Amino acid sequence: MILLKTAIVTAYLLTVGLLALYGGHRSYLLRLYGRHRARARRPRPLSGARRDPLPMVTVQLPVYNERYVVERLIRAVSALEYPADRLEIQVLDDSTDDTSRRITETIASLQNQGRAIRHLRRTHRDGFKAGALADGLLTARGDLIAIFDADFVPGPRFLLDLVPHFDHPRVGMVQARWGHLNRGYSLLTRVQSILLDGHFVIEHAARHAAGRLFNFNGTAGIWRRACIESAGGWQSDTLTEDLDLSYRAQLAGWRFVFAPEVVAPAELPADINAFKSQQHRWARGSIETGRKILPRLLRSRLPLAVKIEAFFHLTANGAYLLMLLLGLLIVPATLIRESPEWRPLLLLDTPLVALSTLSVLAFYIRSQREIGEGWAETLASLPLLMSLGIGLCLNNTRAVCAGLGTRRAEFERTPKHSLEGTAGDWRGKRYRGRRRLAWLAAEALLGIYFTAAFVHALRAGTYASLPL
């Protein structure tokens, strides 16, 4: 019995320790951001010979069943301020519903604007989004390739603000910051906006300013065509083709730029099942990309600090597996440590919890302060943010385990419903996130398990375990 108790407590402390390590990585990114804050907030275009006239740009719009937002997208892209003879728009359409008809009608209504808009339909979904982008590239005329997903509404100056960064010949990609069309729509969209702000405002800015590797986010960015082609092109062997190509391109010597002052607003999923599906795809794809890229990255001649940070970047979603293990182990570990001979080990919970959670909270608080959000609203959102992150652990653990395997997955798009501000209702619309009843039941059982553990800790007086 003593061996079993020792194994449980050791596994528990090891799990909390690893989570603290990933929490420490957030603190590291905060320090990087603080050290390079001036450059991170507004990077200048790298020096190079300015080209005149402006380079040819192809805007690619990958679309699959987007009946509610596709017209908004096409009209926004058609309004981009850029010379008409230097711009072409490709609508890459894999749709199987009336989205294709809406695209045709929208393009016809814009013919008098003089924009070169091409509607490229595929009768299959080979390669999913990566396949559509690759097929569009075969006929694209642009030296630069801008990409927008269907839920984005870029501002008129998007191209004029980002294209100057390509005056330097080694810049391969420029990423804009995501904004949020429906930030205040619900508690769910509010918390999502904070999660994404942390990723862009702190993570991207710190990595770019400090010379670490960072990634294109699949949309709201511009690629140099030569960069895409020299890095091996779009590949569909992971669910995050954007992350995959980003690392391959930077390993090939291309430089990336993050431009946080350029904001492209997008719609956040308001349906919890759609949000979970999106998170599952991102988590699984990042692990797939890590399996694919990490061996090559670790063998590269990059500085050790860059390799270590990239390792944490590509394996970050593994923390969800650790969170699930923690949840399962905390009850037996707490019961064991209630006895006098084990009780001193309870004191380890406080510093480990502080490392794994307080750093994360500081990370998101700083991101909200940087974009001008008030203290009251930010602090009120933090319990919801932590709850949502923990609540995702089962959903994303499934994704991590799937990503460690070799089975190919279907790309599940995130439903969009044309929600802006607090207006609109997604409930009566056609597209919905997939509801997996078995996993909902498993999440409910975990909720009961955690609640029982919390009540027991209160009764037993093991207050150090309550935060966990």
Tab-separated table of C-alpha atoms in Angstrom:
chain	number	residue	atom	x	y	z
A	1	MET	CA	0.000	0.000	0.000
A	2	ILE	CA	2.846	2.394	0.812
A	3	LEU	CA	4.236	1.929	-2.696
A	4	LEU	CA	0.869	2.785	-4.239
A	5	LYS	CA	0.530	5.895	-2.077
A	6	THR	CA	4.054	6.970	-2.957
A	7	ALA	CA	3.369	6.453	-6.670
A	8	ILE	CA	0.137	8.508	-6.539
A	9	VAL	CA	1.683	11.414	-4.625
A	10	THR	CA	4.792	11.369	-6.831
A	11	ALA	CA	2.711	11.387	-10.016
A	12	TYR	CA	0.590	14.208	-8.611
A	13	LEU	CA	3.563	16.384	-7.658
A	14	LEU	CA	5.275	15.680	-10.982
A	15	THR	CA	2.130	16.720	-12.855
A	16	VAL	CA	1.769	19.945	-10.878
A	17	GLY	CA	5.469	20.601	-11.369
A	18	LEU	CA	5.221	20.236	-15.146
A	19	LEU	CA	2.214	22.560	-15.187
A	20	ALA	CA	4.253	25.044	-13.166
A	21	LEU	CA	6.964	24.772	-15.823
A	22	TYR	CA	4.488	25.749	-18.556
A	23	GLY	CA	3.208	28.528	-16.299
A	24	GLY	CA	6.796	29.700	-15.951
A	25	HIS	CA	6.994	29.864	-19.728
A	26	ARG	CA	4.167	32.411	-19.676
A	27	SER	CA	6.216	34.461	-17.208
A	28	TYR	CA	9.163	34.209	-19.574
A	29	LEU	CA	7.068	35.571	-22.451
A	30	LEU	CA	5.909	38.425	-20.214
A	31	ARG	CA	9.531	39.293	-19.434
A	32	LEU	CA	10.428	39.173	-23.114
A	33	TYR	CA	7.528	41.460	-23.901
A	34	GLY	CA	8.483	43.923	-21.181
A	35	ARG	CA	12.103	43.975	-22.315
A	36	HIS	CA	11.185	44.656	-25.960
A	37	ARG	CA	7.904	46.495	-25.399
A	38	ALA	CA	8.687	49.587	-27.497
A	39	ARG	CA	9.527	47.553	-30.580
A	40	ALA	CA	6.802	44.990	-29.930
A	41	ARG	CA	4.036	47.585	-29.872
A	42	ARG	CA	4.807	49.135	-33.244
A	43	PRO	CA	7.511	47.522	-35.372
A	44	ARG	CA	8.949	49.539	-38.214
A	45	PRO	CA	9.315	48.019	-41.685
A	46	LEU	CA	12.777	46.526	-42.098
A	47	SER	CA	15.061	48.621	-44.262
A	48	GLY	CA	15.191	47.745	-47.915
A	49	ALA	CA	14.754	49.171	-51.374
A	50	ARG	CA	11.172	50.438	-51.759
A	51	ARG	CA	9.546	49.141	-54.899
A	52	ASP	CA	7.557	51.330	-57.231
A	53	PRO	CA	5.000	50.476	-58.453
A	54	LEU	CA	3.471	48.487	-55.609
A	55	PRO	CA	3.821	44.697	-55.915
A	56	MET	CA	1.047	42.557	-57.343
A	57	VAL	CA	-1.146	41.122	-54.574
A	58	THR	CA	-3.487	38.142	-54.753
A	59	VAL	CA	-6.093	37.956	-51.974
A	60	GLN	CA	-7.241	34.396	-51.320
A	61	LEU	CA	-10.576	33.745	-49.590
A	62	PRO	CA	-10.934	30.026	-48.709
A	63	VAL	CA	-14.644	29.320	-48.219
A	64	TYR	CA	-16.643	26.225	-47.290
A	65	ASN	CA	-20.388	26.599	-46.591
A	66	GLU	CA	-20.389	30.205	-45.339
A	67	ARG	CA	-23.829	31.438	-46.455
A	68	TYR	CA	-24.170	33.983	-43.622
A	69	VAL	CA	-20.824	35.784	-43.920
A	70	VAL	CA	-19.446	35.306	-47.425
A	71	GLU	CA	-21.022	38.466	-48.862
A	72	ARG	CA	-19.671	40.538	-45.961
A	73	LEU	CA	-16.208	39.107	-46.578
A	74	ILE	CA	-16.156	39.724	-50.347
A	75	ARG	CA	-17.453	43.283	-50.014
A	76	ALA	CA	-14.847	44.114	-47.364
A	77	VAL	CA	-12.004	42.756	-49.488
A	78	SER	CA	-13.316	44.557	-52.574
A	79	ALA	CA	-13.103	47.818	-50.610
A	80	LEU	CA	-9.363	47.423	-49.933
A	81	GLU	CA	-7.433	50.529	-50.933
A	82	TYR	CA	-4.925	49.275	-53.480
A	83	PRO	CA	-4.351	49.954	-57.205
A	84	ALA	CA	-6.896	47.938	-59.178
A	85	ASP	CA	-4.290	46.781	-61.685
A	86	ARG	CA	-2.106	45.476	-58.820
A	87	LEU	CA	-4.795	43.434	-57.051
A	88	GLU	CA	-6.698	40.236	-57.788
A	89	ILE	CA	-9.153	38.396	-55.528
A	90	GLN	CA	-9.651	34.632	-55.530
A	91	VAL	CA	-12.717	33.148	-53.841
A	92	LEU	CA	-11.631	29.539	-53.249
A	93	ASP	CA	-14.993	27.818	-52.933
A	94	ASP	CA	-15.411	24.220	-51.738
A	95	SER	CA	-19.042	24.744	-50.689
A	96	THR	CA	-21.798	22.164	-50.998
A	97	ASP	CA	-24.758	24.450	-50.183
A	98	ASP	CA	-26.139	27.747	-51.504
A	99	THR	CA	-22.958	29.608	-50.525
A	100	SER	CA	-21.736	29.252	-54.114
A	101	ARG	CA	-24.822	31.004	-55.465
A	102	ARG	CA	-24.385	33.843	-52.998
A	103	ILE	CA	-20.764	34.226	-54.071
A	104	THR	CA	-21.771	34.435	-57.733
A	105	GLU	CA	-24.443	37.049	-56.996
A	106	THR	CA	-22.104	39.154	-54.838
A	107	ILE	CA	-19.332	39.132	-57.429
A	108	ALA	CA	-21.814	40.146	-60.148
A	109	SER	CA	-22.961	43.117	-58.070
A	110	LEU	CA	-19.354	44.305	-57.704
A	111	GLN	CA	-18.332	44.123	-61.351
A	112	ASN	CA	-18.632	47.884	-61.798
A	113	GLN	CA	-15.890	48.463	-59.190
A	114	GLY	CA	-13.206	47.282	-61.563
A	115	ARG	CA	-11.848	44.619	-59.221
A	116	ALA	CA	-10.486	41.380	-60.662
A	117	ILE	CA	-12.488	38.796	-58.683
A	118	ARG	CA	-12.324	35.122	-59.629
A	119	HIS	CA	-14.665	32.465	-58.287
A	120	LEU	CA	-12.704	29.187	-58.216
A	121	ARG	CA	-14.927	26.226	-57.393
A	122	ARG	CA	-13.697	22.749	-56.519
A	123	THR	CA	-15.872	19.650	-56.671
A	124	HIS	CA	-13.905	18.005	-53.848
A	125	ARG	CA	-12.233	18.943	-50.550
A	126	ASP	CA	-8.885	17.273	-51.153
A	127	GLY	CA	-6.422	18.727	-48.672
A	128	PHE	CA	-9.210	20.845	-47.127
A	129	LYS	CA	-8.072	24.473	-46.595
A	130	ALA	CA	-4.431	23.716	-47.422
A	131	GLY	CA	-5.529	22.050	-50.659
A	132	ALA	CA	-7.716	25.009	-51.635
A	133	LEU	CA	-4.893	27.497	-50.998
A	134	ALA	CA	-2.435	25.374	-52.973
A	135	ASP	CA	-4.832	25.024	-55.906
A	136	GLY	CA	-5.476	28.766	-55.939
A	137	LEU	CA	-1.742	29.468	-55.932
A	138	LEU	CA	-1.381	27.628	-59.255
A	139	THR	CA	-3.226	30.431	-61.101
A	140	ALA	CA	-2.487	33.361	-58.772
A	141	ARG	CA	-0.722	36.327	-60.371
A	142	GLY	CA	0.483	37.985	-57.187
A	143	ASP	CA	4.000	38.151	-55.791
A	144	LEU	CA	2.313	38.597	-52.412
A	145	ILE	CA	-0.559	36.416	-51.163
A	146	ALA	CA	-3.011	37.805	-48.591
A	147	ILE	CA	-5.380	35.345	-46.911
A	148	PHE	CA	-8.656	35.944	-45.070
A	149	ASP	CA	-11.011	33.401	-43.536
A	150	ALA	CA	-14.743	33.908	-44.010
A	151	ASP	CA	-15.334	35.459	-40.574
A	152	PHE	CA	-12.933	38.389	-41.112
A	153	VAL	CA	-13.676	41.972	-42.117
A	154	PRO	CA	-10.369	43.672	-42.995
A	155	GLY	CA	-10.162	47.457	-42.986
A	156	PRO	CA	-9.598	49.397	-46.237
A	157	ARG	CA	-5.906	50.157	-45.499
A	158	PHE	CA	-4.929	46.596	-44.616
A	159	LEU	CA	-2.721	46.030	-47.671
A	160	LEU	CA	-1.238	49.535	-47.735
A	161	ASP	CA	-0.218	49.169	-44.073
A	162	LEU	CA	1.381	45.726	-44.377
A	163	VAL	CA	2.914	45.621	-47.853
A	164	PRO	CA	5.805	48.029	-46.985
A	165	HIS	CA	7.269	45.371	-44.683
A	166	PHE	CA	8.056	43.315	-47.798
A	167	ASP	CA	10.505	45.933	-49.057
A	168	HIS	CA	13.108	43.813	-47.288
A	169	PRO	CA	13.780	40.767	-49.524
A	170	ARG	CA	14.009	38.230	-46.673
A	171	VAL	CA	10.614	39.014	-45.132
A	172	GLY	CA	8.417	36.037	-45.963
A	173	MET	CA	5.235	36.743	-43.987
A	174	VAL	CA	3.551	39.613	-42.146
A	175	GLN	CA	0.792	38.892	-39.622
A	176	ALA	CA	-1.779	41.439	-38.414
A	177	ARG	CA	-3.481	41.299	-35.016
A	178	TRP	CA	-6.973	39.849	-34.746
A	179	GLY	CA	-9.784	42.046	-33.488
A	180	HIS	CA	-13.231	40.895	-32.361
A	181	LEU	CA	-16.494	41.876	-34.037
A	182	ASN	CA	-18.664	40.406	-31.259
A	183	ARG	CA	-16.468	40.696	-28.167
A	184	GLY	CA	-19.408	41.720	-25.978
A	185	TYR	CA	-21.966	39.308	-27.422
A	186	SER	CA	-21.821	36.874	-24.464
A	187	LEU	CA	-19.633	35.717	-21.612
A	188	LEU	CA	-18.212	33.062	-23.932
A	189	THR	CA	-17.137	35.544	-26.608
A	190	ARG	CA	-15.776	37.904	-23.934
A	191	VAL	CA	-13.507	35.192	-22.514
A	192	GLN	CA	-12.451	34.052	-25.994
A	193	SER	CA	-11.384	37.600	-26.828
A	194	ILE	CA	-9.127	37.675	-23.765
A	195	LEU	CA	-7.556	34.340	-24.691
A	196	LEU	CA	-6.832	35.569	-28.222
A	197	ASP	CA	-5.579	38.948	-27.020
A	198	GLY	CA	-3.036	37.166	-24.843
A	199	HIS	CA	-1.855	35.160	-27.839
A	200	PHE	CA	-1.455	38.162	-30.115
A	201	VAL	CA	-0.684	41.097	-27.828
A	202	ILE	CA	1.874	39.288	-25.659
A	203	GLU	CA	2.963	36.019	-27.312
A	204	HIS	CA	3.310	37.148	-30.912
A	205	ALA	CA	4.713	40.545	-30.022
A	206	ALA	CA	7.289	39.103	-27.596
A	207	ARG	CA	8.414	36.367	-29.965
A	208	HIS	CA	8.765	38.708	-32.904
A	209	ALA	CA	10.538	41.489	-31.016
A	210	ALA	CA	12.943	39.077	-29.281
A	211	GLY	CA	13.846	37.121	-32.413
A	212	ARG	CA	11.983	33.939	-31.504
A	213	LEU	CA	9.938	31.896	-33.979
A	214	PHE	CA	6.239	32.671	-34.323
A	215	ASN	CA	3.512	31.682	-36.725
A	216	PHE	CA	1.007	32.819	-39.297
A	217	ASN	CA	-2.482	32.338	-37.838
A	218	GLY	CA	-4.213	31.091	-40.976
A	219	THR	CA	-5.776	34.444	-41.820
A	220	ALA	CA	-5.271	38.233	-41.674
A	221	GLY	CA	-1.736	38.028	-42.979
A	222	ILE	CA	0.295	38.313	-46.168
A	223	TRP	CA	2.841	35.837	-47.535
A	224	ARG	CA	5.573	36.308	-50.090
A	225	ARG	CA	4.821	33.738	-52.769
A	226	ALA	CA	8.490	32.784	-53.069
A	227	CYS	CA	8.517	32.017	-49.331
A	228	ILE	CA	5.566	29.629	-49.609
A	229	GLU	CA	7.082	27.815	-52.565
A	230	SER	CA	10.646	27.576	-51.237
A	231	ALA	CA	9.409	26.186	-47.901
A	232	GLY	CA	7.560	23.328	-49.605
A	233	GLY	CA	4.134	24.872	-50.135
A	234	TRP	CA	0.855	24.232	-48.340
A	235	GLN	CA	0.665	20.703	-46.917
A	236	SER	CA	-2.388	18.976	-45.459
A	237	ASP	CA	-0.767	16.340	-43.237
A	238	THR	CA	-1.647	18.398	-40.141
A	239	LEU	CA	-4.816	20.269	-39.130
A	240	THR	CA	-2.802	23.479	-38.662
A	241	GLU	CA	-1.318	24.011	-42.084
A	242	ASP	CA	-0.531	27.602	-41.112
A	243	LEU	CA	1.649	26.633	-38.127
A	244	ASP	CA	3.359	23.912	-40.152
A	245	LEU	CA	4.295	26.188	-43.081
A	246	SER	CA	5.365	28.950	-40.674
A	247	TYR	CA	7.989	26.784	-39.034
A	248	ARG	CA	9.200	25.283	-42.304
A	249	ALA	CA	9.611	28.787	-43.759
A	250	GLN	CA	11.534	30.151	-40.773
A	251	LEU	CA	13.757	27.083	-40.673
A	252	ALA	CA	14.522	27.850	-44.333
A	253	GLY	CA	15.774	31.301	-43.320
A	254	TRP	CA	12.780	33.551	-43.973
A	255	ARG	CA	11.950	36.375	-41.553
A	256	PHE	CA	8.458	36.982	-40.184
A	257	VAL	CA	6.962	40.273	-39.003
A	258	PHE	CA	4.108	40.848	-36.553
A	259	ALA	CA	2.302	44.184	-37.025
A	260	PRO	CA	0.059	44.649	-33.939
A	261	GLU	CA	-0.988	48.156	-34.947
A	262	VAL	CA	-2.943	46.688	-37.884
A	263	VAL	CA	-6.099	45.027	-36.552
A	264	ALA	CA	-8.366	42.782	-38.633
A	265	PRO	CA	-11.654	42.141	-36.782
A	266	ALA	CA	-13.320	38.741	-36.912
A	267	GLU	CA	-16.344	36.942	-35.529
A	268	LEU	CA	-15.919	34.744	-32.458
A	269	PRO	CA	-17.978	31.528	-32.152
A	270	ALA	CA	-20.977	32.054	-29.878
A	271	ASP	CA	-21.939	28.358	-29.795
A	272	ILE	CA	-20.010	26.438	-27.113
A	273	ASN	CA	-19.902	23.313	-29.279
A	274	ALA	CA	-18.463	25.292	-32.198
A	275	PHE	CA	-15.872	26.803	-29.869
A	276	LYS	CA	-14.889	23.366	-28.543
A	277	SER	CA	-14.589	22.026	-32.083
A	278	GLN	CA	-12.316	24.930	-33.024
A	279	GLN	CA	-10.154	24.405	-29.936
A	280	HIS	CA	-9.962	20.673	-30.661
A	281	ARG	CA	-8.723	21.357	-34.206
A	282	TRP	CA	-6.125	23.873	-33.060
A	283	ALA	CA	-4.876	21.626	-30.234
A	284	ARG	CA	-4.653	18.510	-32.385
A	285	GLY	CA	-3.010	20.396	-35.244
A	286	SER	CA	-0.359	21.930	-33.018
A	287	ILE	CA	0.625	18.511	-31.651
A	288	GLU	CA	0.702	17.076	-35.189
A	289	THR	CA	2.922	19.949	-36.254
A	290	GLY	CA	5.163	19.412	-33.238
A	291	ARG	CA	5.614	15.750	-34.157
A	292	LYS	CA	6.482	16.761	-37.696
A	293	ILE	CA	8.693	19.788	-37.060
A	294	LEU	CA	10.438	19.314	-33.700
A	295	PRO	CA	13.033	16.732	-34.841
A	296	ARG	CA	14.143	19.017	-37.657
A	297	LEU	CA	14.025	22.102	-35.443
A	298	LEU	CA	16.108	20.528	-32.666
A	299	ARG	CA	18.744	19.458	-35.209
A	300	SER	CA	18.933	22.964	-36.703
A	301	ARG	CA	21.648	25.536	-35.974
A	302	LEU	CA	19.254	27.934	-34.271
A	303	PRO	CA	20.318	29.318	-30.877
A	304	LEU	CA	19.437	27.134	-27.890
A	305	ALA	CA	17.099	29.795	-26.432
A	306	VAL	CA	15.128	29.859	-29.694
A	307	LYS	CA	14.850	26.062	-29.745
A	308	ILE	CA	13.641	25.872	-26.141
A	309	GLU	CA	10.990	28.541	-26.671
A	310	ALA	CA	9.834	26.854	-29.881
A	311	PHE	CA	9.550	23.548	-27.997
A	312	PHE	CA	7.224	25.145	-25.437
A	313	HIS	CA	5.279	26.813	-28.253
A	314	LEU	CA	4.664	23.590	-30.175
A	315	THR	CA	3.900	21.470	-27.098
A	316	ALA	CA	1.836	24.035	-25.155
A	317	ASN	CA	-1.421	22.160	-25.682
A	318	GLY	CA	0.081	19.190	-23.881
A	319	ALA	CA	-0.714	21.149	-20.718
A	320	TYR	CA	-4.360	20.117	-21.183
A	321	LEU	CA	-3.354	16.472	-20.728
A	322	LEU	CA	-1.500	17.484	-17.560
A	323	MET	CA	-4.577	19.374	-16.324
A	324	LEU	CA	-6.738	16.283	-16.782
A	325	LEU	CA	-4.195	14.094	-14.980
A	326	LEU	CA	-4.088	16.658	-12.192
A	327	GLY	CA	-7.860	16.578	-11.868
A	328	LEU	CA	-7.903	12.792	-11.618
A	329	LEU	CA	-4.974	12.588	-9.196
A	330	ILE	CA	-5.849	15.416	-6.837
A	331	VAL	CA	-8.500	13.518	-4.884
A	332	PRO	CA	-6.428	10.426	-4.004
A	333	ALA	CA	-3.328	12.581	-3.454
A	334	THR	CA	-5.223	14.846	-1.067
A	335	LEU	CA	-6.742	11.900	0.833
A	336	ILE	CA	-3.314	10.325	1.252
A	337	ARG	CA	-1.770	13.552	2.528
A	338	GLU	CA	-4.444	14.008	5.195
A	339	SER	CA	-2.580	11.513	7.372
A	340	PRO	CA	0.052	13.057	9.709
A	341	GLU	CA	3.085	11.475	8.020
A	342	TRP	CA	2.107	12.865	4.594
A	343	ARG	CA	0.574	16.192	5.648
A	344	PRO	CA	3.790	18.306	5.226
A	345	LEU	CA	3.642	17.627	1.473
A	346	LEU	CA	0.450	19.677	1.299
A	347	LEU	CA	2.649	22.748	1.687
A	348	LEU	CA	4.069	22.114	-1.792
A	349	ASP	CA	0.689	22.820	-3.376
A	350	THR	CA	0.770	26.565	-2.705
A	351	PRO	CA	4.033	27.480	-4.530
A	352	LEU	CA	3.327	25.085	-7.388
A	353	VAL	CA	-0.203	26.421	-7.838
A	354	ALA	CA	1.146	29.971	-7.744
A	355	LEU	CA	3.659	29.200	-10.495
A	356	SER	CA	1.108	27.454	-12.704
A	357	THR	CA	-1.812	29.869	-12.282
A	358	LEU	CA	-0.671	33.306	-11.154
A	359	SER	CA	1.693	33.604	-14.117
A	360	VAL	CA	-1.176	32.784	-16.467
A	361	LEU	CA	-3.426	35.370	-14.809
A	362	ALA	CA	-0.688	38.018	-15.010
A	363	PHE	CA	-0.230	37.149	-18.674
A	364	TYR	CA	-3.852	37.869	-19.564
A	365	ILE	CA	-4.163	40.892	-17.290
A	366	ARG	CA	-1.165	42.470	-19.048
A	367	SER	CA	-2.664	41.798	-22.484
A	368	GLN	CA	-5.898	43.569	-21.528
A	369	ARG	CA	-4.055	46.536	-20.062
A	370	GLU	CA	-2.021	46.863	-23.247
A	371	ILE	CA	-5.144	47.241	-25.393
A	372	GLY	CA	-6.786	49.677	-22.963
A	373	GLU	CA	-9.356	47.444	-21.242
A	374	GLY	CA	-10.427	48.561	-17.761
A	375	TRP	CA	-9.389	46.834	-14.537
A	376	ALA	CA	-12.897	46.050	-13.349
A	377	GLU	CA	-13.990	44.241	-16.491
A	378	THR	CA	-10.689	42.383	-16.775
A	379	LEU	CA	-10.635	41.148	-13.175
A	380	ALA	CA	-14.284	40.107	-13.346
A	381	SER	CA	-13.493	37.947	-16.388
A	382	LEU	CA	-10.537	36.084	-14.867
A	383	PRO	CA	-12.525	33.419	-12.935
A	384	LEU	CA	-14.496	32.697	-16.100
A	385	LEU	CA	-11.279	32.505	-18.122
A	386	MET	CA	-9.691	30.013	-15.733
A	387	SER	CA	-12.901	27.975	-15.566
A	388	LEU	CA	-13.147	27.794	-19.338
A	389	GLY	CA	-9.509	26.758	-19.658
A	390	ILE	CA	-9.946	23.965	-17.114
A	391	GLY	CA	-13.299	22.989	-18.620
A	392	LEU	CA	-11.610	22.432	-21.980
A	393	CYS	CA	-9.125	19.927	-20.568
A	394	LEU	CA	-11.077	16.790	-21.555
A	395	ASN	CA	-11.963	18.127	-25.017
A	396	ASN	CA	-8.385	19.171	-25.746
A	397	THR	CA	-6.809	16.106	-24.142
A	398	ARG	CA	-8.699	14.073	-26.729
A	399	ALA	CA	-7.153	16.340	-29.355
A	400	VAL	CA	-3.630	15.946	-27.939
A	401	CYS	CA	-3.912	12.162	-27.857
A	402	ALA	CA	-5.253	12.127	-31.426
A	403	GLY	CA	-2.419	14.412	-32.525
A	404	LEU	CA	0.148	11.976	-31.158
A	405	GLY	CA	-1.266	9.292	-33.446
A	406	THR	CA	-0.929	8.936	-37.200
A	407	ARG	CA	-4.592	8.785	-38.222
A	408	ARG	CA	-5.606	11.620	-40.563
A	409	ALA	CA	-8.546	13.776	-39.469
A	410	GLU	CA	-11.183	15.716	-41.350
A	411	PHE	CA	-10.912	19.506	-41.169
A	412	GLU	CA	-14.052	20.675	-39.343
A	413	ARG	CA	-14.786	24.319	-40.096
A	414	THR	CA	-16.007	26.631	-37.342
A	415	PRO	CA	-19.606	27.786	-38.017
A	416	LYS	CA	-20.078	31.546	-38.528
A	417	HIS	CA	-23.369	33.396	-38.214
A	418	SER	CA	-22.699	37.092	-38.966
A	419	LEU	CA	-22.744	38.247	-35.342
A	420	GLU	CA	-21.503	41.768	-34.634
A	421	GLY	CA	-21.548	43.589	-31.311
A	422	THR	CA	-24.417	42.145	-29.284
A	423	ALA	CA	-26.762	41.760	-32.261
A	424	GLY	CA	-27.875	38.594	-33.984
A	425	ASP	CA	-28.885	35.100	-32.927
A	426	TRP	CA	-27.122	31.920	-34.030
A	427	ARG	CA	-29.599	29.457	-32.532
A	428	GLY	CA	-32.034	29.352	-35.425
A	429	LYS	CA	-29.402	29.199	-38.148
A	430	ARG	CA	-28.259	26.282	-40.207
A	431	TYR	CA	-24.678	25.770	-39.087
A	432	ARG	CA	-24.052	24.375	-35.599
A	433	GLY	CA	-21.136	22.899	-33.745
A	434	ARG	CA	-21.226	19.134	-33.403
A	435	ARG	CA	-22.569	17.964	-30.044
A	436	ARG	CA	-20.833	14.841	-28.723
A	437	LEU	CA	-23.135	13.488	-26.016
A	438	ALA	CA	-20.702	10.875	-24.699
A	439	TRP	CA	-18.042	13.480	-24.037
A	440	LEU	CA	-20.590	15.896	-22.561
A	441	ALA	CA	-21.524	13.148	-20.112
A	442	ALA	CA	-17.847	12.575	-19.283
A	443	GLU	CA	-17.420	16.306	-18.605
A	444	ALA	CA	-20.464	16.263	-16.336
A	445	LEU	CA	-19.023	13.334	-14.369
A	446	LEU	CA	-15.738	15.220	-13.965
A	447	GLY	CA	-17.701	18.214	-12.689
A	448	ILE	CA	-19.387	16.036	-10.052
A	449	TYR	CA	-16.012	14.509	-9.149
A	450	PHE	CA	-14.373	17.926	-8.652
A	451	THR	CA	-17.337	19.234	-6.637
A	452	ALA	CA	-17.214	16.243	-4.292
A	453	ALA	CA	-13.468	16.711	-3.874
A	454	PHE	CA	-13.945	20.392	-3.061
A	455	VAL	CA	-16.559	19.630	-0.396
A	456	HIS	CA	-14.357	16.943	1.121
A	457	ALA	CA	-11.350	19.290	1.269
A	458	LEU	CA	-13.472	21.860	3.083
A	459	ARG	CA	-14.636	19.310	5.656
A	460	ALA	CA	-11.152	17.857	6.128
A	461	GLY	CA	-9.534	21.275	6.508
A	462	THR	CA	-7.005	20.727	3.666
A	463	TYR	CA	-7.450	24.284	2.483
A	464	ALA	CA	-4.244	24.387	0.422
A	465	SER	CA	-5.916	22.031	-2.079
A	466	LEU	CA	-9.010	24.185	-2.574
A	467	PRO	CA	-7.648	26.317	-5.455
A	468	LEU	CA	-6.756	23.161	-7.398
